[in-house]
Amino acid sequence: MAQRGQSDAAGRPPRAPAENAAEITTPMPAIGGNGMPAPGLRDRARAIPEAAVARLAVYLRVLSGMREQAVASVSSEELSAAAGVNSAKLRKDLSYIGSYGTRGVGYEVEVLIDQIERVLGLTREQSVAVVGIGNLGHALANYGGFPGRGFPVTALFDVDPDLMGVPVGGIPVDHIDDIPAVCAAREVTIGVIATPPAAAQAVCDRLVQAGVECILNFAPVVLQVPETVEVRKVDLAVELQILSFHVARRADHAPADDATPAPRVDGVAAPRGVVVRR
Amino acid sequence: MAQRGQSDAAGRPPRAPAENAAEITTPMPAIGGNGMPAPGLRDRARAIPEAAVARLAVYLRVLSGMREQAVASVSSEELSAAAGVNSAKLRKDLSYIGSYGTRGVGYEVEVLIDQIERVLGLTREQSVAVVGIGNLGHALANYGGFPGRGFPVTALFDVDPDLMGVPVGGIPVDHIDDIPAVCAAREVTIGVIATPPAAAQAVCDRLVQAGVECILNFAPVVLQVPETVEVRKVDLAVELQILSFHVARRADHAPADDATPAPRVDGVAAPRGVVVRR
DNA sequence: AAGTGTGAACAGCTTCACAGCG
DNA sequence: CGCTGTGAAGCTGTTCACACTT
């Protein structure tokens, strides 16, 4: 069952193009003075680098796994190894959210989980709407329970008449035109676009209209949105092309050797300072 | 139809954890001397920043769209606007791959497409294997033709006996145990992991065994791989959590205003120096 | 006159290394 | 004594601004 087609609509009003990650460092254009390196006291979610936020999410998952295995505390060394980063980076990341470790000992798993969840805003549930109920949309709708709670999918949309009202993963599918009404009613805060490229911008417009300010876009299109809206893009083709680049680079650099697949590692020179603790 | 379960296997040998992007700048551990800022003449794919590679893929798509509409040439201003980046960045990105523009004029669409494809290694087709034929796997298998040619999916794997031999998107599904044989036979260069988390590492091991050196991982797990293997991760939960973080930050900063969705932009203070040229 | 290509300044992120605390 | 937390150094990537070419 392939993705459904959706007709594009309406000319688009002037908007800023949305870029993805690693650029905006949790913007916060000069509220007080500046140059205050220490954590601002009153507002919690201050200048946490975007890159650190992404990793915090990873730490959270690893920590959840540890909790399940009844691990009570971890050192930065252990946690960083499990998360695939180096320990200094991990400690710095954690320092952005506060000082919850015990020197000479490590971190309490439970405490860290709570704190990361707080910073990521996972205490308040975020209602998610998925638009475009093709294969990908189905996969997303069924994702249901995430690593913990946190992201209930509460609305599904498509244009295919055959899908209207049909429940997918327990949620009935509504028509795209109802996005504003339904999203408002269900207090959707995050919209996921899983439509064909041609429909993406129109869908995005409707989501924005509905007051959704955070969008995850799977369509291979650069969405134009107002600056108040945060867009993240997941682009399969781009990912593959990046990998392709690496294949090509490899081929250029090592035109020889081909056999001996899966070389055992262990004593192989570490590229940077990555400590592999297990 | 949810994703199939797969039993994990074998204890994992020591390997380095795989991190994602924005860190490795197209590694190339000291072949000659160093400190040579100018582009090395002989090997083409030199130090192109990973971030730039990702954007080149985006430019490529935009350019393809332009070619379809019979656009013959573009200025950096136009192209950058369409790609959602600023023009200086675009020019710098393009400069990494060579000087293919005409001063005072712009770039020839055709030429740029060819050059970017060359650098990304898209001239040589990359055979892709998808492991885990759940909803996501289906979606990926059917992705079939990408923006242009380039990534034929030539192998599918799962553990579900009901799927064995069943063609999905034209390709019959094989058993996970056959990964080494099938991948070798079909010269797979890129493996995509779309299995449940518990199976991901085992699948990854088999892919590596099969000689696959580039992996795109959709499972929410930090894969351990030899250093010779390039892993990119697409993590839905992480993406949502990053968005959640932004929702939370927003709520903290602007506890007021709620109505007036979709505010018109245009004269609104640009956060950094983003030029919104249209 | 227009727009590319790029050195140089800048900003953000990562890594180091060690002071400080339990 | 061990491990956290963090200033400071280093590096990568972004932005600026302008010389240079057509």
Coordinates of C-alpha atoms (C1' of nucleotides) in Angstrom, one line a residue:
Chain A
M1 CA 0.0 0.0 0.0
A2 CA 1.8 3.1 -1.2
Q3 CA 1.3 6.6 0.0
R4 CA -1.8 8.3 -1.1
G5 CA -1.8 11.2 -3.5
Q6 CA -3.0 14.5 -2.3
S7 CA -3.8 17.5 -4.4
D8 CA -1.8 20.6 -3.7
A9 CA -3.7 23.8 -3.0
A10 CA -3.5 27.6 -2.6
G11 CA -0.6 29.8 -3.5
R12 CA 1.7 30.2 -0.6
P13 CA 2.1 33.4 1.3
P14 CA 5.5 34.9 2.2
R15 CA 7.4 32.8 4.7
A16 CA 10.8 32.0 5.8
P17 CA 12.4 28.8 4.7
A18 CA 13.0 26.3 7.4
E19 CA 16.4 24.8 8.0
N20 CA 17.2 22.0 10.3
A21 CA 19.6 21.5 13.1
A22 CA 22.9 22.5 14.4
E23 CA 22.6 26.2 13.9
I24 CA 20.1 27.6 16.2
T25 CA 21.5 27.3 19.7
T26 CA 18.2 27.6 21.4
P27 CA 17.8 31.1 20.3
M28 CA 16.9 33.6 22.9
P29 CA 17.7 37.0 21.5
A30 CA 19.1 39.1 24.3
I31 CA 16.6 39.1 27.1
G32 CA 18.9 40.6 29.8
G33 CA 22.4 41.7 29.1
N34 CA 24.7 39.0 27.9
G35 CA 28.0 37.5 28.7
M36 CA 26.5 35.7 31.7
P37 CA 28.2 32.4 31.5
A38 CA 26.7 30.9 34.6
P39 CA 23.2 29.4 34.2
G40 CA 20.5 32.1 34.4
L41 CA 18.6 31.5 37.6
R42 CA 15.0 32.1 36.7
D43 CA 14.4 30.7 33.3
R44 CA 15.3 27.0 33.2
A45 CA 15.6 26.1 29.6
R46 CA 18.2 28.6 28.8
A47 CA 21.0 28.3 26.4
I48 CA 21.3 24.6 25.9
P49 CA 23.0 23.9 22.6
E50 CA 20.8 22.2 20.1
A51 CA 23.3 19.5 19.6
A52 CA 23.3 18.8 23.4
V53 CA 19.5 18.6 23.3
A54 CA 19.6 15.9 20.7
R55 CA 22.1 13.9 22.8
L56 CA 20.1 14.4 26.0
A57 CA 17.3 12.5 24.3
V58 CA 19.7 9.7 23.6
Y59 CA 20.9 9.6 27.1
L60 CA 17.3 9.5 28.2
R61 CA 16.7 6.3 26.3
V62 CA 19.8 4.6 27.5
L63 CA 19.0 5.6 31.1
S64 CA 15.5 4.2 30.7
G65 CA 17.0 0.9 29.6
M66 CA 19.2 1.0 32.7
R67 CA 16.4 1.7 35.0
E68 CA 14.6 -1.3 33.5
Q69 CA 17.5 -3.4 34.5
A70 CA 17.5 -2.0 37.9
V71 CA 20.7 -0.1 37.6
A72 CA 20.6 2.6 40.3
S73 CA 23.6 4.7 39.3
V74 CA 26.1 5.3 36.5
S75 CA 29.3 7.1 36.0
S76 CA 29.8 9.5 33.1
E77 CA 32.1 7.0 31.7
E78 CA 29.6 4.2 31.6
L79 CA 26.7 6.3 30.4
S80 CA 28.8 7.9 27.7
A81 CA 30.0 4.6 26.4
A82 CA 26.4 3.3 26.2
A83 CA 25.3 6.4 24.4
G84 CA 28.2 6.5 22.0
V85 CA 29.8 9.8 23.0
N86 CA 32.9 10.6 25.0
S87 CA 32.6 11.2 28.7
A88 CA 33.6 14.8 28.7
K89 CA 30.9 15.7 26.3
L90 CA 28.4 13.8 28.3
R91 CA 29.3 15.6 31.5
K92 CA 29.2 19.0 29.8
D93 CA 25.8 18.1 28.3
L94 CA 24.5 17.2 31.7
S95 CA 26.0 20.3 33.3
Y96 CA 23.7 22.3 31.0
I97 CA 20.7 21.0 32.9
G98 CA 22.1 21.3 36.3
S99 CA 24.4 19.5 38.8
Y100 CA 22.7 16.2 39.6
G101 CA 25.8 14.0 40.0
T102 CA 27.7 13.0 43.1
R103 CA 31.4 13.6 42.8
G104 CA 33.4 10.4 43.3
V105 CA 30.3 8.4 42.6
G106 CA 28.3 9.2 39.5
Y107 CA 24.7 9.9 38.7
E108 CA 21.5 8.4 40.1
V109 CA 19.7 7.0 37.1
E110 CA 16.3 8.0 38.4
V111 CA 17.3 11.5 39.1
L112 CA 18.8 12.0 35.7
I113 CA 15.8 10.6 34.0
D114 CA 13.5 13.0 35.8
Q115 CA 15.7 16.0 35.1
I116 CA 16.2 15.2 31.4
E117 CA 12.5 14.7 31.0
R118 CA 11.8 18.0 32.7
V119 CA 14.2 19.9 30.4
L120 CA 12.8 18.2 27.3
G121 CA 9.3 19.1 28.3
L122 CA 8.3 15.5 28.6
T123 CA 6.4 16.0 31.8
R124 CA 3.6 17.6 29.8
E125 CA 2.4 15.3 27.2
Q126 CA 2.7 16.5 23.6
S127 CA -0.2 15.6 21.4
V128 CA 0.9 14.5 17.9
A129 CA -0.9 14.7 14.6
V130 CA 0.2 12.6 11.7
V131 CA -0.7 13.8 8.2
G132 CA -0.5 11.4 5.3
I133 CA -1.5 7.8 6.2
G134 CA 0.5 5.8 3.7
N135 CA 3.1 3.3 4.8
L136 CA 5.1 5.7 6.7
G137 CA 2.0 7.3 8.3
H138 CA 0.9 3.8 9.4
A139 CA 4.2 3.1 10.9
L140 CA 4.1 6.4 12.8
A141 CA 0.5 6.0 13.9
N142 CA 1.4 2.6 15.4
Y143 CA 4.5 3.9 17.0
G144 CA 2.0 4.6 19.8
G145 CA 3.9 4.2 23.0
F146 CA 7.3 5.8 22.8
P147 CA 10.3 4.9 24.9
G148 CA 8.2 6.1 27.8
R149 CA 5.0 7.9 27.5
G150 CA 5.2 11.4 26.1
F151 CA 3.9 11.5 22.6
P152 CA 0.4 10.2 22.1
V153 CA -0.7 10.4 18.5
T154 CA -4.2 11.9 18.8
A155 CA -5.0 12.8 15.2
L156 CA -4.6 11.4 11.8
F157 CA -5.3 13.0 8.4
D158 CA -5.3 12.1 4.8
V159 CA -7.2 12.9 1.6
D160 CA -8.2 9.4 0.6
P161 CA -12.0 9.1 1.0
D162 CA -11.6 5.3 1.7
L163 CA -9.6 6.1 4.8
M164 CA -12.0 8.6 6.3
G165 CA -13.1 7.4 9.7
V166 CA -11.1 4.2 9.5
P167 CA -9.2 3.8 12.7
V168 CA -5.5 3.3 12.3
G169 CA -3.7 2.4 15.5
G170 CA -6.9 3.2 17.3
I171 CA -7.3 6.7 15.9
P172 CA -9.8 7.5 13.1
V173 CA -8.5 9.3 10.1
D174 CA -9.9 12.7 9.4
H175 CA -9.8 14.8 6.2
I176 CA -7.0 17.3 5.7
D177 CA -9.5 20.1 5.6
D178 CA -10.4 19.4 9.2
I179 CA -6.8 19.9 10.4
P180 CA -7.5 23.3 12.0
A181 CA -10.6 22.2 13.8
V182 CA -9.4 18.8 15.0
C183 CA -5.9 20.0 16.0
A184 CA -7.3 22.8 18.0
A185 CA -9.8 20.5 19.7
R186 CA -7.2 17.9 20.6
E187 CA -4.6 20.5 21.5
V188 CA -2.0 19.1 19.1
T189 CA 1.4 20.6 19.6
I190 CA 3.4 18.6 17.1
G191 CA 2.5 17.9 13.5
V192 CA 4.2 15.2 11.5
I193 CA 4.1 15.5 7.7
A194 CA 4.3 12.1 5.9
T195 CA 2.6 13.1 2.7
P196 CA 3.9 13.0 -0.8
P197 CA 6.1 16.1 -1.6
A198 CA 3.5 17.8 -3.7
A199 CA 1.1 18.0 -0.7
A200 CA 3.5 18.9 2.0
Q201 CA 3.5 22.7 1.8
A202 CA -0.3 22.8 1.7
V203 CA -0.5 20.5 4.7
C204 CA 2.1 22.5 6.5
D205 CA 0.1 25.7 5.9
R206 CA -3.0 24.1 7.5
L207 CA -1.0 22.9 10.5
V208 CA 0.4 26.4 11.0
Q209 CA -3.1 27.7 10.6
A210 CA -4.2 25.3 13.4
G211 CA -1.6 26.9 15.6
V212 CA 0.9 24.0 15.5
E213 CA 4.3 25.4 16.1
C214 CA 6.5 22.3 15.8
I215 CA 6.6 20.2 12.7
L216 CA 8.5 17.1 11.8
N217 CA 8.7 16.8 8.1
F218 CA 9.3 13.6 6.2
A219 CA 8.5 15.0 2.8
P220 CA 11.5 15.8 0.7
V221 CA 10.6 19.5 0.4
V222 CA 11.9 22.6 2.0
L223 CA 8.9 24.0 3.9
Q224 CA 8.2 27.7 4.1
V225 CA 7.0 28.6 7.5
P226 CA 6.7 31.7 9.7
E227 CA 9.6 32.1 12.1
T228 CA 7.6 31.2 15.0
V229 CA 7.4 27.7 13.7
E230 CA 10.1 25.1 14.3
V231 CA 10.6 22.6 11.6
R232 CA 12.8 19.5 11.7
K233 CA 13.3 17.5 8.6
V234 CA 13.9 13.8 8.2
D235 CA 15.0 13.2 4.6
L236 CA 15.6 9.7 3.6
A237 CA 17.2 10.5 0.2
V238 CA 19.6 12.9 1.8
E239 CA 20.7 10.3 4.3
L240 CA 21.3 7.8 1.6
Q241 CA 23.2 10.4 -0.4
I242 CA 25.4 11.2 2.5
L243 CA 26.2 7.5 2.9
S244 CA 26.8 7.3 -0.9
F245 CA 29.3 10.1 -0.5
H246 CA 31.2 8.1 2.0
V247 CA 31.1 5.0 -0.1
A248 CA 32.6 7.1 -2.9
R249 CA 35.2 8.6 -0.8
R250 CA 36.2 5.2 0.4
A251 CA 36.5 3.9 -3.1
D252 CA 38.7 6.8 -4.0
H253 CA 41.0 6.4 -1.0
A254 CA 41.3 2.6 -0.9
P255 CA 41.0 1.3 -4.5
A256 CA 42.7 -1.9 -3.3
D257 CA 41.5 -4.5 -0.7
D258 CA 38.1 -5.9 -1.1
A259 CA 38.0 -9.3 0.6
T260 CA 38.3 -9.8 4.3
P261 CA 35.0 -8.3 5.3
A262 CA 34.1 -7.6 8.9
P263 CA 37.5 -7.0 10.2
R264 CA 37.7 -7.5 13.9
V265 CA 38.4 -4.4 15.8
D266 CA 39.7 -3.9 19.3
G267 CA 43.2 -2.7 19.0
V268 CA 42.5 -0.5 16.0
A269 CA 43.6 3.1 16.4
A270 CA 40.7 5.1 17.8
P271 CA 39.9 8.0 15.5
R272 CA 39.5 10.6 18.2
G273 CA 39.4 9.9 21.9
V274 CA 36.5 7.6 22.0
V275 CA 36.7 5.3 24.9
V276 CA 34.8 2.1 24.4
R277 CA 33.8 0.9 27.8
R278 CA 31.7 -2.2 28.2
Chain B
M1 CA 0.7 -4.7 10.3
A2 CA 3.2 -3.9 12.9
Q3 CA 6.9 -4.5 12.8
R4 CA 7.9 -8.1 13.3
G5 CA 9.8 -9.3 16.2
Q6 CA 13.2 -10.8 15.8
S7 CA 15.2 -12.7 18.2
D8 CA 18.5 -11.2 19.2
A9 CA 21.5 -13.4 18.9
A10 CA 25.2 -13.8 19.7
G11 CA 27.1 -11.8 22.2
R12 CA 28.6 -8.8 20.6
P13 CA 32.3 -8.4 20.1
P14 CA 34.0 -5.2 21.1
R15 CA 33.3 -2.4 18.7
A16 CA 33.3 1.3 18.7
P17 CA 30.0 3.1 19.2
A18 CA 28.7 4.9 16.2
E19 CA 27.8 8.5 16.4
N20 CA 26.0 10.5 13.9
A21 CA 26.8 13.7 12.1
A22 CA 28.5 17.0 12.5
E23 CA 31.7 15.8 13.9
I24 CA 33.5 13.8 11.4
T25 CA 34.6 16.2 8.8
T26 CA 35.2 13.7 6.1
P27 CA 38.0 12.1 8.0
M28 CA 41.2 11.5 6.2
P29 CA 43.9 10.8 8.8
A30 CA 47.0 12.5 7.6
I31 CA 47.9 11.1 4.2
G32 CA 50.4 13.7 3.3
G33 CA 51.4 16.5 5.6
N34 CA 48.7 18.8 6.8
G35 CA 48.0 22.5 7.0
M36 CA 47.3 22.6 3.3
P37 CA 44.3 24.9 3.2
A38 CA 44.0 24.9 -0.5
P39 CA 42.1 22.0 -2.1
G40 CA 44.4 19.0 -2.7
L41 CA 44.7 18.6 -6.4
R42 CA 44.6 14.9 -6.9
D43 CA 42.1 13.4 -4.7
R44 CA 38.7 14.9 -5.4
A45 CA 36.6 14.1 -2.5
R46 CA 38.8 15.8 0.1
A47 CA 37.7 17.8 3.1
I48 CA 34.1 18.6 2.4
P49 CA 32.4 19.2 5.7
E50 CA 29.8 16.7 6.5
A51 CA 27.3 19.5 7.0
A52 CA 28.0 20.7 3.5
V53 CA 27.5 17.2 2.1
A54 CA 24.1 17.1 3.6
R55 CA 23.2 20.4 2.0
L56 CA 24.6 19.4 -1.3
A57 CA 22.0 16.7 -1.4
V58 CA 19.3 19.3 -0.8
Y59 CA 20.6 21.5 -3.5
L60 CA 20.6 18.6 -5.8
R61 CA 17.0 18.0 -5.3
V62 CA 16.1 21.6 -5.8
L63 CA 18.2 21.7 -8.9
S64 CA 16.4 18.6 -10.2
G65 CA 13.1 20.4 -9.8
M66 CA 14.5 23.4 -11.7
R67 CA 15.7 21.3 -14.5
E68 CA 12.3 19.7 -14.8
Q69 CA 10.9 23.2 -15.2
A70 CA 13.4 23.9 -17.9
V71 CA 15.4 26.4 -15.8
A72 CA 18.8 26.7 -17.3
S73 CA 20.7 28.8 -14.8
V74 CA 20.4 30.1 -11.3
S75 CA 22.1 32.6 -9.1
S76 CA 23.3 31.7 -5.7
E77 CA 20.6 33.9 -4.3
E78 CA 17.8 32.1 -6.0
L79 CA 19.1 28.6 -5.3
S80 CA 19.9 29.3 -1.7
A81 CA 16.4 30.7 -1.1
A82 CA 14.8 27.6 -2.6
A83 CA 17.0 25.4 -0.5
G84 CA 16.4 27.3 2.7
V85 CA 20.0 28.5 3.4
N86 CA 21.7 31.8 3.0
S87 CA 23.5 32.5 -0.2
A88 CA 27.0 32.8 1.3
K89 CA 26.7 29.3 2.7
L90 CA 25.5 28.0 -0.6
R91 CA 28.4 29.5 -2.4
K92 CA 30.9 28.2 0.1
D93 CA 29.3 24.8 -0.2
L94 CA 29.6 24.8 -3.9
S95 CA 33.1 26.0 -3.8
Y96 CA 34.1 22.8 -2.0
I97 CA 33.3 20.9 -5.1
G98 CA 34.9 23.2 -7.5
S99 CA 34.3 26.5 -9.5
Y100 CA 31.4 25.8 -11.8
G101 CA 29.8 29.2 -11.7
T102 CA 30.1 32.2 -14.0
R103 CA 30.7 35.5 -12.3
G104 CA 28.1 38.0 -12.9
V105 CA 25.7 35.3 -14.1
G106 CA 25.2 32.3 -11.9
Y107 CA 25.4 28.6 -12.2
E108 CA 24.2 26.4 -15.0
V109 CA 21.7 24.0 -13.6
E110 CA 22.8 21.1 -15.6
V111 CA 26.5 21.5 -14.7
L112 CA 25.7 21.8 -11.0
I113 CA 23.6 18.7 -11.0
D114 CA 26.4 16.7 -12.7
Q115 CA 29.0 17.9 -10.4
I116 CA 27.0 17.4 -7.2
E117 CA 26.1 13.9 -8.4
R118 CA 29.7 13.2 -9.1
V119 CA 30.8 14.3 -5.6
L120 CA 28.0 12.4 -3.9
G121 CA 29.0 9.3 -5.8
L122 CA 25.6 9.1 -7.5
T123 CA 27.1 8.2 -10.8
R124 CA 27.7 4.7 -9.6
E125 CA 24.4 3.1 -8.4
Q126 CA 24.3 2.1 -4.8
S127 CA 22.5 -1.1 -4.1
V128 CA 20.4 -0.9 -1.0
A129 CA 19.2 -3.7 1.4
V130 CA 16.3 -3.1 3.7
V131 CA 16.1 -5.2 6.8
G132 CA 12.9 -5.4 8.8
I133 CA 9.8 -5.4 6.6
G134 CA 7.3 -3.9 8.9
N135 CA 5.4 -0.7 8.0
L136 CA 8.6 1.3 7.8
G137 CA 10.3 -1.4 5.8
H138 CA 7.4 -1.4 3.4
A139 CA 7.6 2.3 3.0
L140 CA 11.3 2.1 2.3
A141 CA 10.9 -0.8 -0.1
N142 CA 8.4 1.1 -2.1
Y143 CA 10.4 4.3 -2.1
G144 CA 11.8 2.6 -5.2
G145 CA 12.7 5.5 -7.5
F146 CA 14.4 8.2 -5.6
P147 CA 14.6 11.8 -6.7
G148 CA 16.6 10.6 -9.7
R149 CA 18.0 7.1 -10.0
G150 CA 20.7 6.2 -7.6
F151 CA 19.5 3.9 -4.9
P152 CA 17.8 0.7 -6.2
V153 CA 16.6 -1.4 -3.3
T154 CA 17.8 -4.9 -4.3
A155 CA 17.3 -6.9 -1.2
L156 CA 14.8 -7.3 1.6
F157 CA 15.1 -9.3 4.8
D158 CA 13.0 -10.2 7.8
V159 CA 12.5 -13.2 10.1
D160 CA 8.8 -13.6 9.6
P161 CA 8.3 -17.0 7.9
D162 CA 5.1 -15.7 6.3
L163 CA 7.1 -13.0 4.4
M164 CA 9.8 -15.3 3.0
G165 CA 9.7 -15.1 -0.8
V166 CA 6.8 -12.7 -0.8
P167 CA 7.7 -9.9 -3.1
V168 CA 7.4 -6.4 -1.6
G169 CA 7.8 -3.6 -4.1
G170 CA 9.0 -6.2 -6.6
I171 CA 11.7 -7.7 -4.4
P172 CA 11.3 -11.0 -2.7
V173 CA 11.9 -11.1 1.1
D174 CA 14.8 -13.2 2.3
H175 CA 15.6 -14.5 5.7
I176 CA 18.0 -12.5 7.9
D177 CA 20.4 -15.4 8.0
D178 CA 20.9 -15.0 4.3
I179 CA 22.1 -11.5 4.6
P180 CA 25.8 -12.2 4.0
A181 CA 25.2 -14.4 0.9
V182 CA 22.5 -12.2 -0.7
C183 CA 24.2 -8.9 0.0
A184 CA 27.5 -10.2 -1.4
A185 CA 25.7 -11.5 -4.5
R186 CA 23.8 -8.3 -5.2
E187 CA 26.7 -6.1 -4.2
V188 CA 24.8 -4.2 -1.6
T189 CA 26.7 -1.1 -0.4
I190 CA 24.1 0.4 1.9
G191 CA 22.1 -1.4 4.5
V192 CA 19.0 0.1 6.1
I193 CA 17.9 -1.2 9.5
A194 CA 14.2 -0.9 10.1
T195 CA 13.8 -3.6 12.7
P196 CA 12.6 -3.5 16.3
P197 CA 15.4 -2.2 18.6
A198 CA 16.1 -5.7 20.1
A199 CA 17.1 -7.1 16.7
A200 CA 19.1 -4.1 15.4
Q201 CA 22.5 -5.0 16.7
A202 CA 22.4 -8.6 15.5
V203 CA 21.2 -7.4 12.1
C204 CA 23.9 -4.8 12.0
D205 CA 26.5 -7.5 12.8
R206 CA 25.3 -9.5 9.9
L207 CA 25.4 -6.6 7.5
V208 CA 28.9 -5.8 8.6
Q209 CA 29.8 -9.4 8.1
A210 CA 28.4 -9.1 4.6
G211 CA 30.9 -6.3 3.9
V212 CA 28.4 -3.5 4.0
E213 CA 30.2 -0.4 5.2
C214 CA 27.4 2.1 5.3
I215 CA 24.3 1.7 7.4
L216 CA 21.2 3.8 7.9
N217 CA 19.7 2.9 11.2
F218 CA 16.1 3.6 12.1
A219 CA 16.1 1.5 15.2
P220 CA 16.4 3.5 18.4
V221 CA 19.6 1.8 19.5
V222 CA 23.2 2.9 19.5
L223 CA 24.9 0.5 17.2
Q224 CA 28.4 -0.8 17.9
V225 CA 30.4 -1.1 14.7
P226 CA 33.9 -1.3 13.5
E227 CA 35.4 2.0 12.7
T228 CA 35.4 1.2 9.0
V229 CA 31.7 1.3 9.0
E230 CA 29.7 4.5 8.6
V231 CA 26.4 4.6 10.5
R232 CA 23.8 7.3 10.2
K233 CA 20.8 7.2 12.6
V234 CA 17.3 8.4 12.1
D235 CA 15.6 8.5 15.4
L236 CA 12.0 9.4 15.5
A237 CA 11.7 9.7 19.2
V238 CA 14.7 11.9 19.4
E239 CA 13.3 14.2 16.8
L240 CA 10.0 14.5 18.7
Q241 CA 11.8 15.1 21.9
I242 CA 13.8 17.9 20.3
L243 CA 10.6 19.4 19.2
S244 CA 9.1 18.9 22.6
F245 CA 12.0 20.8 24.0
H246 CA 11.2 23.7 21.8
V247 CA 7.5 23.6 22.8
A248 CA 8.6 23.7 26.4
R249 CA 11.0 26.5 25.9
R250 CA 8.3 28.5 24.1
A251 CA 5.8 27.9 26.9
D252 CA 8.4 29.2 29.4
H253 CA 9.2 32.3 27.4
A254 CA 5.8 33.4 26.2
P255 CA 3.2 32.2 28.7
A256 CA 0.8 34.8 27.3
D257 CA -0.6 35.1 23.7
D258 CA -2.4 32.1 22.3
A259 CA -4.8 33.3 19.7
T260 CA -3.7 34.7 16.3
P261 CA -2.2 31.7 14.8
A262 CA -0.1 31.9 11.7
P263 CA 1.2 35.4 12.2
R264 CA 2.3 37.1 9.0
V265 CA 6.0 37.3 8.7
D266 CA 8.0 39.5 6.5
G267 CA 8.9 42.4 8.7
V268 CA 9.4 40.3 11.8
A269 CA 12.9 40.5 13.3
A270 CA 15.1 37.9 11.8
P271 CA 16.7 35.9 14.6
R272 CA 20.2 35.9 13.2
G273 CA 21.1 37.1 9.8
V274 CA 18.8 35.0 7.8
V275 CA 18.0 36.6 4.5
V276 CA 14.6 35.7 3.3
R277 CA 14.9 36.5 -0.3
R278 CA 12.1 35.4 -2.6
Chain C
dA1 C1' 26.8 45.8 -13.2
dA2 C1' 26.1 41.7 -11.4
dG3 C1' 27.3 37.8 -9.0
dT4 C1' 30.9 34.3 -7.9
dG5 C1' 34.7 32.7 -5.1
dT6 C1' 37.2 33.3 -0.9
dG7 C1' 40.2 35.1 3.0
dA8 C1' 39.2 36.5 7.4
dA9 C1' 36.3 37.3 11.4
dC10 C1' 33.1 35.1 14.2
dA11 C1' 30.3 31.8 16.7
dG12 C1' 29.3 27.4 18.5
dC13 C1' 30.7 22.9 19.8
dT14 C1' 34.1 19.6 21.4
dT15 C1' 37.9 18.3 23.9
dC16 C1' 41.2 18.9 27.4
dA17 C1' 42.7 18.9 31.9
dC18 C1' 42.3 19.9 36.4
dA19 C1' 40.2 22.1 40.5
dG20 C1' 37.0 20.8 43.8
dC21 C1' 34.0 17.9 46.4
dG22 C1' 32.1 13.8 48.4
Chain D
dC1 C1' 40.8 8.4 45.9
dG2 C1' 37.5 8.9 42.2
dC3 C1' 34.5 11.2 39.6
dT4 C1' 32.0 15.4 38.7
dG5 C1' 31.8 20.0 37.0
dT6 C1' 33.9 23.5 34.3
dG7 C1' 37.3 27.2 32.6
dA8 C1' 40.1 27.4 28.8
dA9 C1' 42.0 25.9 24.5
dG10 C1' 41.1 24.1 20.0
dC11 C1' 38.5 23.1 16.1
dT12 C1' 34.8 23.0 12.8
dG13 C1' 31.4 25.4 10.5
dT14 C1' 29.1 29.9 9.5
dT15 C1' 28.9 34.6 8.1
dC16 C1' 30.8 38.7 6.4
dA17 C1' 32.6 41.5 3.0
dC18 C1' 35.1 42.4 -0.9
dA19 C1' 38.3 41.5 -4.7
dC20 C1' 37.8 39.6 -9.0
dT21 C1' 35.7 38.0 -13.3
dT22 C1' 32.6 38.1 -17.1

